[in-house]
């Protein structure tokens, strides 16, 4: 049974400024702009920073992918100065929205992912989204812990990944 509207946690809405665990001041903002800062961020991801085939490899493929996310999804970006260092998106699909989140490797394990997903969920609430799901590699324990922390529950497990969901 889904929780009532009164029982659903309210998340912060963008913009949000905070200091991460490495003492860097970052800004989390709703984003609909030029794909170039995100393309630059994703171009720096190595093989260990990619999961389930994303982000794609190669600047042209990254640009096409980012343009699709910006066109079809509700996007939030983390900025450190002029640089994009995190990106999360809700892409409407069926009766809900698929969530994807990425943090630049140099900015991981500093609390940015937690704040980024919270602000994205708040932005989703603000824009009338009511159900979010995601797929995560079953070996990505850090991400699974983050998703659990913000209220996602596992709805399906298989050999490669878990599907998780939560109401907004």
PDB file of C-alpha atoms in Angstrom:
ATOM      1  CA  UNK A   1       0.000   0.000   0.000  1.00  0.00           C
ATOM      2  CA  UNK A   2       1.382   3.406  -1.007  1.00  0.00           C
ATOM      3  CA  UNK A   3       1.858   5.986   1.736  1.00  0.00           C
ATOM      4  CA  UNK A   4      -0.498   8.947   1.889  1.00  0.00           C
ATOM      5  CA  UNK A   5       0.684  12.366   0.749  1.00  0.00           C
ATOM      6  CA  UNK A   6       1.217  13.303   4.403  1.00  0.00           C
ATOM      7  CA  UNK A   7       3.569  10.347   4.899  1.00  0.00           C
ATOM      8  CA  UNK A   8       5.820  11.025   1.890  1.00  0.00           C
ATOM      9  CA  UNK A   9       9.051  12.786   2.834  1.00  0.00           C
ATOM     10  CA  UNK A  10       9.406  16.262   1.373  1.00  0.00           C
ATOM     11  CA  UNK A  11      12.798  16.852  -0.223  1.00  0.00           C
ATOM     12  CA  UNK A  12      14.644  20.164  -0.723  1.00  0.00           C
ATOM     13  CA  UNK A  13      13.983  22.040  -3.957  1.00  0.00           C
ATOM     14  CA  UNK A  14      16.698  23.600  -6.101  1.00  0.00           C
ATOM     15  CA  UNK A  15      18.675  25.780  -5.868  1.00  0.00           C
ATOM     16  CA  UNK A  16      20.657  24.501  -2.879  1.00  0.00           C
ATOM     17  CA  UNK A  17      24.174  25.540  -1.831  1.00  0.00           C
ATOM     18  CA  UNK A  18      26.168  23.429   0.610  1.00  0.00           C
ATOM     19  CA  UNK A  19      29.698  22.553   1.698  1.00  0.00           C
ATOM     20  CA  UNK A  20      30.681  18.965   0.976  1.00  0.00           C
ATOM     21  CA  UNK A  21      32.777  16.722   3.225  1.00  0.00           C
ATOM     22  CA  UNK A  22      35.952  17.923   1.468  1.00  0.00           C
ATOM     23  CA  UNK A  23      35.116  21.547   2.411  1.00  0.00           C
ATOM     24  CA  UNK A  24      34.132  22.529  -1.144  1.00  0.00           C
ATOM     25  CA  UNK A  25      31.156  24.842  -1.602  1.00  0.00           C
ATOM     26  CA  UNK A  26      28.905  23.536  -4.364  1.00  0.00           C
ATOM     27  CA  UNK A  27      25.592  24.614  -5.860  1.00  0.00           C
ATOM     28  CA  UNK A  28      22.794  22.251  -6.913  1.00  0.00           C
ATOM     29  CA  UNK A  29      20.538  23.778  -9.550  1.00  0.00           C
ATOM     30  CA  UNK A  30      17.752  22.768 -11.902  1.00  0.00           C
ATOM     31  CA  UNK A  31      19.251  22.691 -15.390  1.00  0.00           C
ATOM     32  CA  UNK A  32      17.923  23.023 -18.922  1.00  0.00           C
ATOM     33  CA  UNK A  33      20.913  24.740 -20.528  1.00  0.00           C
ATOM     34  CA  UNK A  34      23.796  24.000 -22.838  1.00  0.00           C
ATOM     35  CA  UNK A  35      24.984  20.373 -22.781  1.00  0.00           C
ATOM     36  CA  UNK A  36      28.676  21.363 -23.020  1.00  0.00           C
ATOM     37  CA  UNK A  37      29.459  21.482 -19.254  1.00  0.00           C
ATOM     38  CA  UNK A  38      27.918  18.021 -18.793  1.00  0.00           C
ATOM     39  CA  UNK A  39      29.709  16.644 -21.859  1.00  0.00           C
ATOM     40  CA  UNK A  40      32.992  17.904 -20.367  1.00  0.00           C
ATOM     41  CA  UNK A  41      32.225  16.248 -17.029  1.00  0.00           C
ATOM     42  CA  UNK A  42      31.256  12.906 -18.561  1.00  0.00           C
ATOM     43  CA  UNK A  43      34.295  12.887 -20.873  1.00  0.00           C
ATOM     44  CA  UNK A  44      36.440  12.580 -17.723  1.00  0.00           C
ATOM     45  CA  UNK A  45      34.724   9.388 -16.511  1.00  0.00           C
ATOM     46  CA  UNK A  46      36.939   6.301 -16.715  1.00  0.00           C
ATOM     47  CA  UNK A  47      35.797   2.684 -17.076  1.00  0.00           C
ATOM     48  CA  UNK A  48      35.338   2.302 -13.315  1.00  0.00           C
ATOM     49  CA  UNK A  49      32.980   5.294 -13.302  1.00  0.00           C
ATOM     50  CA  UNK A  50      30.617   3.819 -15.891  1.00  0.00           C
ATOM     51  CA  UNK A  51      27.753   1.479 -15.075  1.00  0.00           C
ATOM     52  CA  UNK A  52      25.191  -0.264 -17.242  1.00  0.00           C
ATOM     53  CA  UNK A  53      26.664   1.339 -20.367  1.00  0.00           C
ATOM     54  CA  UNK A  54      26.395   4.958 -19.239  1.00  0.00           C
ATOM     55  CA  UNK A  55      27.743   7.443 -19.651  1.00  0.00           C
ATOM     56  CA  UNK A  56      28.649   6.390 -23.181  1.00  0.00           C
ATOM     57  CA  UNK A  57      32.199   6.711 -24.495  1.00  0.00           C
ATOM     58  CA  UNK A  58      33.312   9.338 -26.980  1.00  0.00           C
ATOM     59  CA  UNK A  59      32.419  13.016 -27.029  1.00  0.00           C
ATOM     60  CA  UNK A  60      29.883  12.753 -29.861  1.00  0.00           C
ATOM     61  CA  UNK A  61      28.023   9.869 -28.185  1.00  0.00           C
ATOM     62  CA  UNK A  62      28.134  11.648 -24.820  1.00  0.00           C
ATOM     63  CA  UNK A  63      26.732  14.848 -26.380  1.00  0.00           C
ATOM     64  CA  UNK A  64      23.835  12.988 -28.045  1.00  0.00           C
ATOM     65  CA  UNK A  65      23.041  11.179 -24.790  1.00  0.00           C
ATOM     66  CA  UNK A  66      23.184  14.390 -22.702  1.00  0.00           C
ATOM     67  CA  UNK A  67      21.012  16.254 -25.226  1.00  0.00           C
ATOM     68  CA  UNK A  68      18.409  13.490 -24.962  1.00  0.00           C
ATOM     69  CA  UNK A  69      18.443  13.690 -21.153  1.00  0.00           C
ATOM     70  CA  UNK A  70      18.108  17.476 -21.249  1.00  0.00           C
ATOM     71  CA  UNK A  71      15.257  17.279 -23.780  1.00  0.00           C
ATOM     72  CA  UNK A  72      13.282  14.451 -22.173  1.00  0.00           C
ATOM     73  CA  UNK A  73      14.092  14.616 -18.478  1.00  0.00           C
ATOM     74  CA  UNK A  74      13.978  16.788 -15.392  1.00  0.00           C
ATOM     75  CA  UNK A  75      17.640  17.606 -14.710  1.00  0.00           C
ATOM     76  CA  UNK A  76      19.629  18.846 -11.724  1.00  0.00           C
ATOM     77  CA  UNK A  77      23.345  19.703 -11.886  1.00  0.00           C
ATOM     78  CA  UNK A  78      25.950  20.189  -9.143  1.00  0.00           C
ATOM     79  CA  UNK A  79      28.374  23.026  -9.838  1.00  0.00           C
ATOM     80  CA  UNK A  80      31.753  23.643  -8.228  1.00  0.00           C
ATOM     81  CA  UNK A  81      32.590  27.077  -9.542  1.00  0.00           C
ATOM     82  CA  UNK A  82      32.135  26.882 -13.316  1.00  0.00           C
ATOM     83  CA  UNK A  83      32.479  23.085 -13.474  1.00  0.00           C
ATOM     84  CA  UNK A  84      29.646  20.564 -13.532  1.00  0.00           C
ATOM     85  CA  UNK A  85      30.599  17.864 -11.005  1.00  0.00           C
ATOM     86  CA  UNK A  86      27.314  15.975 -10.644  1.00  0.00           C
ATOM     87  CA  UNK A  87      24.163  15.350 -12.655  1.00  0.00           C
ATOM     88  CA  UNK A  88      20.894  13.617 -11.878  1.00  0.00           C
ATOM     89  CA  UNK A  89      17.805  13.219 -14.016  1.00  0.00           C
ATOM     90  CA  UNK A  90      14.242  11.917 -13.877  1.00  0.00           C
ATOM     91  CA  UNK A  91      13.096  10.587 -17.251  1.00  0.00           C
ATOM     92  CA  UNK A  92       9.327   9.995 -17.545  1.00  0.00           C
ATOM     93  CA  UNK A  93       8.600   6.406 -18.512  1.00  0.00           C
ATOM     94  CA  UNK A  94       5.282   4.596 -18.234  1.00  0.00           C
ATOM     95  CA  UNK A  95       3.544   5.342 -14.945  1.00  0.00           C
ATOM     96  CA  UNK A  96       6.662   6.719 -13.290  1.00  0.00           C
ATOM     97  CA  UNK A  97      10.076   8.176 -13.935  1.00  0.00           C
ATOM     98  CA  UNK A  98      13.465   6.517 -14.167  1.00  0.00           C
ATOM     99  CA  UNK A  99      16.187   8.101 -12.061  1.00  0.00           C
ATOM    100  CA  UNK A 100      19.842   8.271 -13.038  1.00  0.00           C
ATOM    101  CA  UNK A 101      22.583   9.944 -10.997  1.00  0.00           C
ATOM    102  CA  UNK A 102      26.263  10.566 -11.704  1.00  0.00           C
ATOM    103  CA  UNK A 103      28.975  12.255  -9.649  1.00  0.00           C
ATOM    104  CA  UNK A 104      32.397  13.107 -11.090  1.00  0.00           C
ATOM    105  CA  UNK A 105      34.973  10.626  -9.720  1.00  0.00           C
ATOM    106  CA  UNK A 106      36.959  13.412  -7.994  1.00  0.00           C
ATOM    107  CA  UNK A 107      33.838  14.433  -6.062  1.00  0.00           C
ATOM    108  CA  UNK A 108      32.582  11.039  -4.911  1.00  0.00           C
ATOM    109  CA  UNK A 109      32.431   9.993  -1.243  1.00  0.00           C
ATOM    110  CA  UNK A 110      31.977  13.603  -0.120  1.00  0.00           C
ATOM    111  CA  UNK A 111      28.197  13.706   0.412  1.00  0.00           C
ATOM    112  CA  UNK A 112      27.448  15.204  -2.999  1.00  0.00           C
ATOM    113  CA  UNK A 113      25.501  12.188  -4.252  1.00  0.00           C
ATOM    114  CA  UNK A 114      23.194  12.268  -1.240  1.00  0.00           C
ATOM    115  CA  UNK A 115      22.402  15.962  -1.604  1.00  0.00           C
ATOM    116  CA  UNK A 116      22.090  15.654  -5.387  1.00  0.00           C
ATOM    117  CA  UNK A 117      19.515  12.862  -5.212  1.00  0.00           C
ATOM    118  CA  UNK A 118      17.578  14.663  -2.463  1.00  0.00           C
ATOM    119  CA  UNK A 119      17.371  17.867  -4.512  1.00  0.00           C
ATOM    120  CA  UNK A 120      16.400  15.926  -7.650  1.00  0.00           C
ATOM    121  CA  UNK A 121      13.587  14.202  -5.745  1.00  0.00           C
ATOM    122  CA  UNK A 122      12.454  17.595  -4.419  1.00  0.00           C
ATOM    123  CA  UNK A 123      12.512  19.000  -7.948  1.00  0.00           C
ATOM    124  CA  UNK A 124      10.426  16.013  -9.035  1.00  0.00           C
ATOM    125  CA  UNK A 125       7.903  16.630  -6.250  1.00  0.00           C
ATOM    126  CA  UNK A 126       7.734  20.298  -7.229  1.00  0.00           C
ATOM    127  CA  UNK A 127       6.980  19.303 -10.835  1.00  0.00           C
ATOM    128  CA  UNK A 128       4.252  16.769 -10.072  1.00  0.00           C
ATOM    129  CA  UNK A 129       6.220  13.531 -10.352  1.00  0.00           C
ATOM    130  CA  UNK A 130       4.752  10.886  -8.051  1.00  0.00           C
ATOM    131  CA  UNK A 131       6.700   7.654  -8.580  1.00  0.00           C
ATOM    132  CA  UNK A 132      10.399   7.069  -9.242  1.00  0.00           C
ATOM    133  CA  UNK A 133      12.327   3.899 -10.032  1.00  0.00           C
ATOM    134  CA  UNK A 134      15.904   3.016 -10.904  1.00  0.00           C
ATOM    135  CA  UNK A 135      18.120   0.089 -11.771  1.00  0.00           C
ATOM    136  CA  UNK A 136      21.419  -0.435  -9.966  1.00  0.00           C
ATOM    137  CA  UNK A 137      24.118  -3.056 -10.349  1.00  0.00           C
ATOM    138  CA  UNK A 138      23.790  -5.548  -7.512  1.00  0.00           C
ATOM    139  CA  UNK A 139      27.515  -5.103  -6.799  1.00  0.00           C
ATOM    140  CA  UNK A 140      27.244  -1.314  -6.408  1.00  0.00           C
ATOM    141  CA  UNK A 141      26.810  -1.353  -2.642  1.00  0.00           C
ATOM    142  CA  UNK A 142      27.621   2.355  -2.208  1.00  0.00           C
ATOM    143  CA  UNK A 143      24.782   3.372  -4.548  1.00  0.00           C
ATOM    144  CA  UNK A 144      22.362   0.874  -3.024  1.00  0.00           C
ATOM    145  CA  UNK A 145      23.087   2.277   0.443  1.00  0.00           C
ATOM    146  CA  UNK A 146      22.418   5.809  -0.861  1.00  0.00           C
ATOM    147  CA  UNK A 147      19.122   4.793  -2.480  1.00  0.00           C
ATOM    148  CA  UNK A 148      18.034   3.006   0.688  1.00  0.00           C
ATOM    149  CA  UNK A 149      18.922   6.101   2.730  1.00  0.00           C
ATOM    150  CA  UNK A 150      16.529   8.269   0.691  1.00  0.00           C
ATOM    151  CA  UNK A 151      13.670   5.781   0.887  1.00  0.00           C
ATOM    152  CA  UNK A 152      13.966   3.510  -2.135  1.00  0.00           C
ATOM    153  CA  UNK A 153      12.861  -0.093  -1.717  1.00  0.00           C
ATOM    154  CA  UNK A 154      13.930  -3.043  -3.828  1.00  0.00           C
ATOM    155  CA  UNK A 155      11.105  -4.298  -6.036  1.00  0.00           C
ATOM    156  CA  UNK A 156      13.029  -6.772  -8.206  1.00  0.00           C
ATOM    157  CA  UNK A 157      16.339  -8.610  -7.906  1.00  0.00           C
ATOM    158  CA  UNK A 158      18.140 -10.523 -10.600  1.00  0.00           C
ATOM    159  CA  UNK A 159      21.694 -11.688 -11.195  1.00  0.00           C
ATOM    160  CA  UNK A 160      22.950  -8.399 -12.628  1.00  0.00           C
ATOM    161  CA  UNK A 161      20.900  -5.644 -11.019  1.00  0.00           C
ATOM    162  CA  UNK A 162      18.239  -4.569  -8.589  1.00  0.00           C
ATOM    163  CA  UNK A 163      15.261  -2.409  -9.469  1.00  0.00           C
ATOM    164  CA  UNK A 164      14.331  -0.008  -6.699  1.00  0.00           C
ATOM    165  CA  UNK A 165      11.412   2.409  -6.351  1.00  0.00           C
ATOM    166  CA  UNK A 166       9.821   5.011  -4.105  1.00  0.00           C
ATOM    167  CA  UNK A 167       6.788   7.276  -4.174  1.00  0.00           C
ATOM    168  CA  UNK A 168       7.218  11.028  -4.344  1.00  0.00           C
TER     169      UNK A 168
END
